[in-house]
Amino acid sequence: MIIERNIAPLIVFAEEDIVSALRKISVNQRGFVLCVSASGKLEAVLTDGDVRRWLVDGGQFDFGVSAAMVANKQFVAAKDGASEDELNDLFSDRVTFVPIVDGQRHLRAVAFRGQPVVRIGDRVIGPESPAYIIAEIGNNHNGSIELAKRLVELAVEAGADCAKFQMRDMSSLYRNEGDSDDASADLGAQYTLDLLSRFQLPVDEMFQVFDYCHELGIQPLCTPWDEASLARLEAYDMPAYKLASADLTNHPLLSAMARTGKTLICSTGMSTQGEIENAIAVLKRHTAPYVLLHCNSTYPAPFKDINLAYIRRLEKLSGGVVGYSGHERGYFIPVAAVAMGAKVIEKHFTVDRGMEGNDHRVSLLPDEFSAMVRAIREVEEAMGYGGARGITQGEMMNREVLAKSLVAARPIRAGQQIADEDIQIRSPGQGLQPYFRAELVGRIAKRDMIEGDFFFQSDLADAVASARDYRFDRPFGVPVRYHDLQKMIGATNLDLVEFHLSYKDMELDPVRMLDGATFDIALVVHSPELFAGDHIMDLCSEDDVYRQRSIDELQRVIDITRTLKPHFTKSARPPIIINAGGFSADGPITAERRPAMYDRIADALSRLDKEGVEIIPQTMPPYPWHFGGQRYHNLFLSAEDIVRFCSEHGYRICLDVSHSALAATHLKTSFQELLRQVGPYTCHMHIVDAAGVDGEGLQIGDGTVDFAMVADVLRETAPDASFIPEIWQGHKDDGAGFWQALDRLEQWF
Ligand SMILES: C=C(OP(=O)(O)O)C(=O)O
């Protein structure tokens, strides 16, 4: 259960109009608002459903009507101080939230049934959120406001979500009123008192540092070590509080903190399980929103004593969000804690581990802290949701190359019953997976096969997508290789073929491969991206030798295209599609570096003999799949970049609908707008579906692209551009994937 005490987003004044109330519901995303009087008394509850019922049941569509007129005055509410069990009893299938009111019906909080989440300012921390990472500055400023501010700056740079400090009122906190010269104090306490007396920031300076945090966009938090400090921090209006392990058993302070109604992050170091359970009971009695941090309060904590597995136990005990406050050396343990479910991570932070004070020695330096943040974010990305196992895009590509298929062991004639001896298992994995063997045996072959031909899903199906003549409002074609060119052209009324050259194909003699044949259609060539020796085309590489190799390879592609051209009678100036380069391995390249990269590409292209051909760079997805692995593409993603390159350097492009849809999703920009802007520069297109940020090459209808919209925009902005359905592995099974795509696309194009 969640108790929300920040009620401002959940209330409207009863006399506010219904439109204001609906606006508030849209913003708070809770599906309701509570109508209160000017003095804050709860009068009614207004849900989405109430508004719908009002409209359907003959509401006068008078949007000036007050929220209270439409709202429901019969609602379930609880008294402030109700226990968690009492609140739980009020929930039902229909009641998913319960307003909590005081004796005078003033609204105090709202209880929600649901996932345990807490809020700190505008941050929501819960099972689905990224970990909230606290840079524990504590007293590592050693009493210097300048150093405190510098640590805040460094925490921001390191990617922390929060910069945390500590506040003590020395006179009320210590039994000797914080007298650091008290000779009767034992050694440990005397050392701590001495440090604290010298290294505390005065309250007004502490507040200046909090202001500085706000200025830099990082949340400030603080641990009050006593009630006097809590009162001072309340006066500043902190968004939440941290309770130190040392105070988990200090129920009066815990209760005082709980009474603020703010989220409490409570460390559990130095406590037994029974003491932790008692603290949870206090927190629940106050219906406080809280996070428990597993912690071993040794400085530094020995790895053998950390007992990270306790995080899971703590989660069960608390029934809420858990985290980890680490005092060990290094940052691997917090990263592991995140993998175990920690949603708050606190680590000490310093500029110099050699400075005076215990905490410095167990603190991370800024570059270590930022490495921890990076590692945590990577682990979070890798955690997933434990749903059903699917095959990822990268695996799918590797499965094609590395896995096995069922292939014909000897020639098979159409109409023949397939026997077990007709089948063998061979790599690559482009055909039916081996476990279909039993299903295949006994079937009647639908086609003639020679030894080594793949069996496909269609050999098990009763109906197969096959080619026919198509009608489109623009020239269309399919991708071909030397080996299937004749077959594809013979199958349907293509206007063009897009010749996909592999680097191996470049060693073949085009004249011999075409055997003197000519075709009454046009030619588009897709240059290889990968050349011999793992060379990936990169016309803007900063390595001049590498770049020159890319230029030379592209010149060879141009020469081959010129040799192919006379065999395609409708080709005046065949376009050559290139993936121009500009990829990176470890992360995206910043926007400032991109213009120079485009200039290098334009310069490389200007060095080519392009007589008789047109080079058209392809629009790119954010994550290309070179060698089945993940890299970053940086160029030809955004509409602005593409338009600038084309208009400045006089090029047209190949618009890959799948790539650009993924790019728009990744860049959080409008795909429709991208199409509108790049349409006028489009010479040729790959029309194919896409999903998410890396699901490319999908069959039409298997992704999320709105093809009706795409067709409408392109009819206006690129009416003459030709296209192919570049379905991944569409050529398999005699082009079944291409024919199915053309079938589906005909309704729009
Ligand atoms: C000492 C503190 O916390 P922990 O117990 O998590 O180290 C603190 O927050 O000041």
Tab-separated table of C-alpha atoms in Angstrom, residues 244-655:
chain	number	residue	atom	x	y	z
A	244	ALA	CA	20.871	6.851	9.870
A	245	SER	CA	21.366	3.238	10.959
A	246	ALA	CA	22.324	4.626	14.350
A	247	ASP	CA	18.748	5.876	14.816
A	248	LEU	CA	16.723	2.865	13.688
A	249	THR	CA	16.097	1.985	17.310
A	250	ASN	CA	15.413	5.624	18.256
A	251	HIS	CA	11.638	5.435	17.933
A	252	PRO	CA	10.923	8.987	19.150
A	253	LEU	CA	13.103	10.447	16.357
A	254	LEU	CA	11.701	7.939	13.850
A	255	SER	CA	8.143	8.896	14.847
A	256	ALA	CA	8.905	12.611	14.626
A	257	MET	CA	10.296	12.081	11.137
A	258	ALA	CA	7.272	9.944	10.170
A	259	ARG	CA	4.925	12.685	11.329
A	260	THR	CA	6.333	15.021	8.641
A	261	GLY	CA	4.499	12.821	6.117
A	262	LYS	CA	7.600	12.785	3.923
A	263	THR	CA	9.320	9.755	2.480
A	264	LEU	CA	11.852	8.270	4.916
A	265	ILE	CA	14.913	6.393	3.732
A	266	CYS	CA	15.922	4.292	6.735
A	267	SER	CA	19.214	2.443	7.040
A	268	THR	CA	19.218	-0.818	8.960
A	269	GLY	CA	22.913	-1.233	9.861
A	270	MET	CA	23.806	-2.161	13.457
A	271	SER	CA	20.304	-3.570	14.088
A	272	THR	CA	18.970	-7.048	14.703
A	273	GLN	CA	16.065	-8.418	12.713
A	274	GLY	CA	13.792	-7.897	15.713
A	275	GLU	CA	14.830	-4.233	15.911
A	276	ILE	CA	14.220	-3.827	12.176
A	277	GLU	CA	10.744	-5.347	12.599
A	278	ASN	CA	10.012	-2.938	15.454
A	279	ALA	CA	11.053	0.030	13.316
A	280	ILE	CA	8.816	-1.210	10.483
A	281	ALA	CA	5.938	-1.377	12.958
A	282	VAL	CA	6.552	2.269	13.950
A	283	LEU	CA	6.642	3.330	10.312
A	284	LYS	CA	3.442	1.430	9.547
A	285	ARG	CA	1.669	2.843	12.571
A	286	HIS	CA	2.334	6.303	11.150
A	287	THR	CA	1.499	5.128	7.602
A	288	ALA	CA	4.810	6.693	6.589
A	289	PRO	CA	6.105	6.173	3.047
A	290	TYR	CA	9.499	4.519	3.564
A	291	VAL	CA	12.445	2.725	1.993
A	292	LEU	CA	14.626	0.381	4.051
A	293	LEU	CA	18.305	0.245	3.177
A	294	HIS	CA	20.270	-2.881	3.914
A	295	CYS	CA	23.578	-1.805	5.459
A	296	ASN	CA	26.581	-3.060	7.377
A	297	SER	CA	27.852	-0.161	9.456
A	298	THR	CA	31.544	-1.020	9.480
A	299	TYR	CA	33.983	1.442	7.922
A	300	PRO	CA	35.014	-0.216	5.621
A	301	ALA	CA	32.567	-3.124	5.703
A	302	PRO	CA	34.297	-6.515	5.223
A	303	PHE	CA	32.822	-8.278	2.176
A	304	LYS	CA	32.192	-11.410	4.234
A	305	ASP	CA	29.920	-9.450	6.603
A	306	ILE	CA	27.788	-7.675	4.030
A	307	ASN	CA	25.225	-10.475	3.537
A	308	LEU	CA	23.759	-9.007	0.378
A	309	ALA	CA	21.202	-11.814	0.235
A	310	TYR	CA	19.473	-10.109	3.167
A	311	ILE	CA	18.092	-7.513	0.722
A	312	ARG	CA	15.500	-10.077	-0.408
A	313	ARG	CA	14.576	-10.858	3.185
A	314	LEU	CA	14.310	-7.161	3.979
A	315	GLU	CA	11.996	-6.695	1.016
A	316	LYS	CA	9.690	-9.413	2.350
A	317	LEU	CA	9.799	-8.005	5.877
A	318	SER	CA	9.079	-4.444	4.834
A	319	GLY	CA	6.640	-5.138	2.001
A	320	GLY	CA	8.016	-2.004	0.399
A	321	VAL	CA	10.892	-0.533	-1.549
A	322	VAL	CA	14.377	-1.570	-0.424
A	323	GLY	CA	17.868	-0.318	-1.139
A	324	TYR	CA	21.462	-0.524	-0.020
A	325	SER	CA	23.757	1.829	1.864
A	326	GLY	CA	27.324	0.683	1.226
A	327	HIS	CA	30.401	1.218	3.359
A	328	GLU	CA	32.640	-1.319	1.657
A	329	ARG	CA	35.544	-0.476	-0.615
A	330	GLY	CA	34.862	-0.160	-4.360
A	331	TYR	CA	31.540	-0.130	-6.151
A	332	PHE	CA	30.817	-3.701	-7.259
A	333	ILE	CA	28.652	-4.465	-4.238
A	334	PRO	CA	26.103	-1.660	-4.864
A	335	VAL	CA	25.905	-2.788	-8.505
A	336	ALA	CA	25.178	-6.334	-7.330
A	337	ALA	CA	22.654	-4.916	-4.852
A	338	VAL	CA	20.768	-3.352	-7.758
A	339	ALA	CA	20.669	-6.757	-9.457
A	340	MET	CA	19.105	-8.079	-6.239
A	341	GLY	CA	16.351	-5.471	-6.241
A	342	ALA	CA	17.823	-2.431	-4.472
A	343	LYS	CA	16.021	0.678	-5.703
A	344	VAL	CA	18.012	3.183	-3.646
A	345	ILE	CA	21.800	3.143	-3.517
A	346	GLU	CA	23.808	5.281	-1.138
A	347	LYS	CA	27.591	5.509	-1.332
A	348	HIS	CA	29.991	7.894	0.380
A	349	PHE	CA	31.552	10.484	-1.910
A	350	THR	CA	34.780	12.449	-1.544
A	351	VAL	CA	37.477	14.236	-3.510
A	352	ASP	CA	40.298	12.648	-1.524
A	353	ARG	CA	40.290	9.412	0.463
A	354	GLY	CA	43.304	10.686	2.423
A	355	MET	CA	41.402	13.543	4.087
A	356	GLU	CA	40.804	13.516	7.823
A	357	GLY	CA	37.726	11.580	8.890
A	358	ASN	CA	36.432	8.005	8.864
A	359	ASP	CA	34.028	8.409	5.970
A	360	HIS	CA	36.652	9.547	3.448
A	361	ARG	CA	38.344	6.163	3.563
A	362	VAL	CA	35.209	4.294	2.456
A	363	SER	CA	34.163	6.925	-0.090
A	364	LEU	CA	34.239	6.750	-3.849
A	365	LEU	CA	36.135	9.339	-5.839
A	366	PRO	CA	34.139	11.153	-8.534
A	367	ASP	CA	35.367	8.972	-11.425
A	368	GLU	CA	34.653	5.821	-9.392
A	369	PHE	CA	31.188	7.086	-8.517
A	370	SER	CA	30.414	7.798	-12.142
A	371	ALA	CA	31.696	4.327	-13.111
A	372	MET	CA	29.306	2.920	-10.470
A	373	VAL	CA	26.390	4.918	-11.895
A	374	ARG	CA	27.213	3.695	-15.403
A	375	ALA	CA	27.473	0.099	-14.238
A	376	ILE	CA	24.166	0.359	-12.367
A	377	ARG	CA	22.415	1.783	-15.414
A	378	GLU	CA	23.855	-0.999	-17.591
A	379	VAL	CA	22.750	-3.665	-15.144
A	380	GLU	CA	19.281	-2.108	-14.990
A	381	GLU	CA	19.068	-2.183	-18.758
A	382	ALA	CA	20.089	-5.828	-18.699
A	383	MET	CA	17.671	-6.868	-15.924
A	384	GLY	CA	14.547	-7.140	-18.118
A	385	TYR	CA	11.242	-8.244	-16.667
A	386	GLY	CA	11.634	-12.007	-16.627
A	387	GLY	CA	8.878	-12.435	-19.216
A	388	ALA	CA	8.666	-15.292	-21.705
A	389	ARG	CA	11.968	-15.947	-23.534
A	390	GLY	CA	11.892	-14.574	-27.042
A	391	ILE	CA	14.604	-14.274	-29.677
A	392	THR	CA	16.157	-10.820	-29.888
A	393	GLN	CA	16.992	-9.118	-33.161
A	394	GLY	CA	20.712	-9.808	-32.773
A	395	GLU	CA	20.128	-13.450	-31.872
A	396	MET	CA	17.799	-13.861	-34.809
A	397	MET	CA	20.566	-12.767	-37.140
A	398	ASN	CA	23.091	-15.072	-35.503
A	399	ARG	CA	20.623	-17.930	-35.497
A	400	GLU	CA	20.391	-17.567	-39.281
A	401	VAL	CA	24.150	-17.870	-39.568
A	402	LEU	CA	25.081	-20.282	-36.782
A	403	ALA	CA	22.104	-22.594	-36.250
A	404	LYS	CA	21.085	-25.660	-38.303
A	405	SER	CA	18.245	-26.289	-40.751
A	406	LEU	CA	16.488	-29.186	-42.360
A	407	VAL	CA	17.707	-29.529	-45.948
A	408	ALA	CA	17.052	-32.010	-48.740
A	409	ALA	CA	19.457	-34.946	-48.482
A	410	ARG	CA	18.845	-35.843	-52.140
A	411	PRO	CA	16.672	-34.596	-55.016
A	412	ILE	CA	12.955	-34.587	-54.235
A	413	ARG	CA	10.205	-34.207	-56.828
A	414	ALA	CA	6.971	-32.252	-56.320
A	415	GLY	CA	4.208	-34.707	-55.301
A	416	GLN	CA	6.633	-37.159	-53.729
A	417	GLN	CA	6.071	-38.240	-50.123
A	418	ILE	CA	8.986	-36.965	-48.012
A	419	ALA	CA	10.852	-39.771	-46.234
A	420	ASP	CA	13.181	-39.454	-43.285
A	421	GLU	CA	16.114	-40.329	-45.557
A	422	ASP	CA	15.246	-37.315	-47.777
A	423	ILE	CA	16.126	-34.979	-44.917
A	424	GLN	CA	19.382	-33.995	-43.274
A	425	ILE	CA	20.426	-31.361	-40.754
A	426	ARG	CA	22.917	-28.782	-42.001
A	427	SER	CA	24.054	-25.222	-41.256
A	428	PRO	CA	23.188	-22.348	-41.782
A	429	GLY	CA	19.928	-21.878	-39.926
A	430	GLN	CA	17.894	-20.244	-42.666
A	431	GLY	CA	15.394	-23.045	-43.124
A	432	LEU	CA	13.116	-25.085	-40.883
A	433	GLN	CA	14.609	-25.768	-37.475
A	434	PRO	CA	15.729	-29.389	-36.919
A	435	TYR	CA	12.943	-30.165	-34.442
A	436	PHE	CA	10.391	-30.008	-37.299
A	437	ARG	CA	11.863	-33.170	-38.848
A	438	ALA	CA	9.133	-35.500	-37.574
A	439	GLU	CA	6.440	-33.122	-38.834
A	440	LEU	CA	8.008	-33.022	-42.277
A	441	VAL	CA	8.290	-36.776	-42.723
A	442	GLY	CA	5.266	-38.136	-44.594
A	443	ARG	CA	4.270	-34.750	-46.113
A	444	ILE	CA	3.853	-34.417	-49.866
A	445	ALA	CA	6.578	-32.221	-51.414
A	446	LYS	CA	5.134	-29.071	-53.004
A	447	ARG	CA	8.118	-28.358	-55.244
A	448	ASP	CA	11.110	-29.907	-56.885
A	449	MET	CA	14.154	-29.719	-54.639
A	450	ILE	CA	17.792	-30.471	-55.218
A	451	GLU	CA	20.208	-31.770	-52.603
A	452	GLY	CA	20.949	-29.048	-50.045
A	453	ASP	CA	17.755	-27.015	-50.645
A	454	PHE	CA	16.302	-25.709	-47.406
A	455	PHE	CA	12.921	-26.836	-46.170
A	456	PHE	CA	10.786	-23.878	-45.065
A	457	GLN	CA	7.710	-23.298	-42.942
A	458	SER	CA	5.741	-23.252	-46.179
A	459	ASP	CA	6.608	-26.932	-46.686
A	460	LEU	CA	4.469	-27.601	-43.614
A	461	ALA	CA	1.719	-25.092	-44.492
A	462	ASP	CA	-1.228	-25.639	-46.770
A	463	ALA	CA	-1.144	-22.158	-48.407
A	464	VAL	CA	2.033	-20.273	-49.388
A	465	ALA	CA	2.526	-16.615	-50.335
A	466	SER	CA	3.563	-16.610	-53.985
A	467	ALA	CA	4.276	-13.932	-56.553
A	468	ARG	CA	1.663	-12.369	-58.833
A	469	ASP	CA	1.483	-9.123	-60.774
A	470	TYR	CA	1.135	-6.024	-58.574
A	471	ARG	CA	-0.161	-2.489	-59.119
A	472	PHE	CA	1.565	0.402	-57.369
A	473	ASP	CA	1.446	4.149	-57.898
A	474	ARG	CA	5.248	4.260	-58.155
A	475	PRO	CA	8.027	1.997	-59.554
A	476	PHE	CA	8.627	-1.076	-57.379
A	477	GLY	CA	11.074	-3.918	-57.230
A	478	VAL	CA	12.601	-6.541	-54.935
A	479	PRO	CA	16.113	-7.158	-53.645
A	480	VAL	CA	18.062	-9.705	-55.698
A	481	ARG	CA	21.410	-11.460	-55.729
A	482	TYR	CA	23.105	-12.993	-58.764
A	483	HIS	CA	21.721	-16.436	-57.925
A	484	ASP	CA	18.038	-15.490	-57.802
A	485	LEU	CA	17.915	-12.573	-60.251
A	486	GLN	CA	16.314	-14.480	-63.158
A	487	LYS	CA	13.818	-16.238	-60.894
A	488	MET	CA	12.648	-13.032	-59.202
A	489	ILE	CA	12.327	-11.089	-62.462
A	490	GLY	CA	10.385	-13.938	-64.019
A	491	ALA	CA	7.993	-14.162	-61.086
A	492	THR	CA	6.193	-10.808	-61.403
A	493	ASN	CA	5.897	-7.416	-63.139
A	494	LEU	CA	8.839	-5.653	-61.438
A	495	ASP	CA	9.911	-2.164	-62.566
A	496	LEU	CA	13.366	-2.606	-61.073
A	497	VAL	CA	15.625	-4.837	-59.056
A	498	GLU	CA	17.837	-3.742	-56.183
A	499	PHE	CA	21.047	-5.669	-56.626
A	500	HIS	CA	22.494	-6.598	-53.225
A	501	LEU	CA	26.206	-7.140	-53.629
A	502	SER	CA	28.166	-9.001	-50.991
A	503	TYR	CA	31.913	-8.476	-50.867
A	504	LYS	CA	32.258	-12.023	-52.149
A	505	ASP	CA	29.994	-11.156	-55.110
A	506	MET	CA	32.432	-8.381	-55.978
A	507	GLU	CA	34.995	-11.017	-56.903
A	508	LEU	CA	32.650	-12.442	-59.560
A	509	ASP	CA	32.624	-11.295	-63.168
A	510	PRO	CA	29.235	-9.564	-63.733
A	511	VAL	CA	29.266	-10.293	-67.472
A	512	ARG	CA	29.776	-13.989	-66.899
A	513	MET	CA	27.217	-14.047	-64.070
A	514	LEU	CA	24.535	-12.438	-66.248
A	515	ASP	CA	25.463	-14.616	-69.201
A	516	GLY	CA	24.530	-11.968	-71.787
A	517	ALA	CA	20.934	-11.593	-70.491
A	518	THR	CA	19.224	-8.196	-70.614
A	519	PHE	CA	16.161	-7.151	-68.671
A	520	ASP	CA	13.615	-4.530	-69.578
A	521	ILE	CA	13.637	-3.010	-66.097
A	522	ALA	CA	15.736	-0.562	-64.076
A	523	LEU	CA	18.676	-1.272	-61.778
A	524	VAL	CA	19.460	-0.069	-58.265
A	525	VAL	CA	22.615	-1.343	-56.573
A	526	HIS	CA	23.019	-1.782	-52.830
A	527	SER	CA	26.705	-1.487	-52.022
A	528	PRO	CA	28.128	-3.932	-49.490
A	529	GLU	CA	28.686	-2.451	-46.096
A	530	LEU	CA	31.084	-5.181	-45.057
A	531	PHE	CA	34.201	-5.841	-47.129
A	532	ALA	CA	36.927	-8.467	-46.916
A	533	GLY	CA	38.865	-8.526	-43.647
A	534	ASP	CA	35.976	-7.144	-41.539
A	535	HIS	CA	36.272	-3.720	-43.168
A	536	ILE	CA	33.008	-1.838	-42.637
A	537	MET	CA	32.545	1.100	-44.984
A	538	ASP	CA	33.311	4.309	-43.144
A	539	LEU	CA	33.755	7.303	-45.410
A	540	CYS	CA	34.300	9.613	-42.450
A	541	SER	CA	36.776	7.517	-40.514
A	542	GLU	CA	39.459	9.621	-38.860
A	543	ASP	CA	41.943	6.966	-39.843
A	544	ASP	CA	42.980	8.103	-43.328
A	545	VAL	CA	44.137	4.664	-44.408
A	546	TYR	CA	40.841	3.087	-43.333
A	547	ARG	CA	38.854	5.832	-45.037
A	548	GLN	CA	40.832	5.507	-48.271
A	549	ARG	CA	40.102	1.768	-48.286
A	550	SER	CA	36.369	2.607	-47.996
A	551	ILE	CA	36.678	5.031	-50.918
A	552	ASP	CA	38.506	2.413	-53.013
A	553	GLU	CA	35.939	-0.274	-52.227
A	554	LEU	CA	33.104	2.069	-53.183
A	555	GLN	CA	34.873	2.868	-56.461
A	556	ARG	CA	34.919	-0.862	-57.196
A	557	VAL	CA	31.165	-1.018	-56.526
A	558	ILE	CA	30.673	1.878	-58.962
A	559	ASP	CA	32.731	0.076	-61.603
A	560	ILE	CA	30.683	-3.107	-61.170
A	561	THR	CA	27.472	-1.074	-61.425
A	562	ARG	CA	28.640	0.403	-64.712
A	563	THR	CA	29.224	-3.121	-66.018
A	564	LEU	CA	25.773	-4.239	-64.880
A	565	LYS	CA	23.960	-1.201	-66.262
A	566	PRO	CA	23.752	-2.213	-69.985
A	567	HIS	CA	21.912	-5.365	-68.884
A	568	PHE	CA	19.039	-3.275	-67.522
A	569	THR	CA	17.525	-1.320	-70.380
A	570	LYS	CA	15.453	1.072	-68.208
A	571	SER	CA	18.492	2.279	-66.279
A	572	ALA	CA	19.719	5.746	-67.187
A	573	ARG	CA	21.817	6.474	-64.106
A	574	PRO	CA	21.577	3.623	-61.614
A	575	PRO	CA	21.457	4.717	-57.988
A	576	ILE	CA	23.964	3.067	-55.636
A	577	ILE	CA	22.771	2.839	-52.024
A	578	ILE	CA	25.528	3.230	-49.455
A	579	ASN	CA	25.741	3.008	-45.694
A	580	ALA	CA	28.229	5.830	-45.537
A	581	GLY	CA	29.654	5.158	-42.051
A	582	GLY	CA	29.985	7.282	-38.936
A	583	PHE	CA	29.174	4.429	-36.536
A	584	SER	CA	30.766	4.108	-33.116
A	585	ALA	CA	31.339	1.167	-30.815
A	586	ASP	CA	30.934	2.315	-27.238
A	587	GLY	CA	28.394	5.113	-27.283
A	588	PRO	CA	26.814	7.736	-29.509
A	589	ILE	CA	28.883	10.578	-30.970
A	590	THR	CA	27.914	14.052	-29.792
A	591	ALA	CA	25.981	16.445	-32.024
A	592	GLU	CA	28.892	18.912	-32.220
A	593	ARG	CA	31.110	16.349	-33.940
A	594	ARG	CA	28.580	15.368	-36.580
A	595	PRO	CA	28.874	18.285	-39.066
A	596	ALA	CA	32.586	17.561	-39.558
A	597	MET	CA	31.761	13.875	-40.135
A	598	TYR	CA	29.225	14.763	-42.828
A	599	ASP	CA	31.811	17.039	-44.445
A	600	ARG	CA	34.299	14.165	-44.533
A	601	ILE	CA	31.703	11.947	-46.199
A	602	ALA	CA	30.971	14.625	-48.809
A	603	ASP	CA	34.709	15.014	-49.370
A	604	ALA	CA	35.160	11.241	-49.749
A	605	LEU	CA	32.311	11.075	-52.256
A	606	SER	CA	33.818	13.948	-54.235
A	607	ARG	CA	36.948	11.836	-54.783
A	608	LEU	CA	35.039	9.122	-56.644
A	609	ASP	CA	34.565	8.759	-60.369
A	610	LYS	CA	30.740	8.679	-60.309
A	611	GLU	CA	30.176	9.047	-64.033
A	612	GLY	CA	26.897	7.333	-65.003
A	613	VAL	CA	25.741	6.456	-61.476
A	614	GLU	CA	24.147	8.277	-58.555
A	615	ILE	CA	25.310	7.661	-54.995
A	616	ILE	CA	22.425	7.721	-52.504
A	617	PRO	CA	23.268	7.393	-48.790
A	618	GLN	CA	20.742	5.379	-46.863
A	619	THR	CA	18.887	6.705	-43.810
A	620	MET	CA	20.050	4.785	-40.762
A	621	PRO	CA	18.691	3.222	-37.567
A	622	PRO	CA	20.195	4.146	-34.187
A	623	TYR	CA	21.613	0.654	-33.538
A	624	PRO	CA	23.027	-1.079	-36.622
A	625	TRP	CA	23.664	-4.802	-36.630
A	626	HIS	CA	27.178	-5.159	-37.971
A	627	PHE	CA	28.302	-8.733	-37.393
A	628	GLY	CA	25.130	-9.346	-35.390
A	629	GLY	CA	26.449	-7.120	-32.586
A	630	GLN	CA	25.320	-3.777	-31.340
A	631	ARG	CA	26.925	-0.507	-32.335
A	632	TYR	CA	25.738	3.058	-32.555
A	633	HIS	CA	24.852	4.891	-35.710
A	634	ASN	CA	25.227	8.621	-35.589
A	635	LEU	CA	24.637	9.926	-39.099
A	636	PHE	CA	21.581	10.044	-41.388
A	637	LEU	CA	19.237	9.596	-38.415
A	638	SER	CA	17.579	12.950	-37.860
A	639	ALA	CA	15.583	14.832	-40.488
A	640	GLU	CA	17.639	17.979	-39.842
A	641	ASP	CA	20.927	16.170	-40.511
A	642	ILE	CA	19.661	14.457	-43.650
A	643	VAL	CA	18.153	17.617	-45.111
A	644	ARG	CA	21.294	19.614	-44.347
A	645	PHE	CA	23.579	17.021	-45.965
A	646	CYS	CA	21.404	16.682	-49.064
A	647	SER	CA	20.893	20.409	-49.588
A	648	GLU	CA	24.490	21.421	-48.823
A	649	HIS	CA	26.170	18.710	-50.869
A	650	GLY	CA	23.593	18.032	-53.568
A	651	TYR	CA	22.707	14.402	-52.808
A	652	ARG	CA	19.479	12.413	-52.765
A	653	ILE	CA	18.921	9.543	-50.352
A	654	CYS	CA	17.524	6.065	-49.988
A	655	LEU	CA	14.815	6.412	-47.354
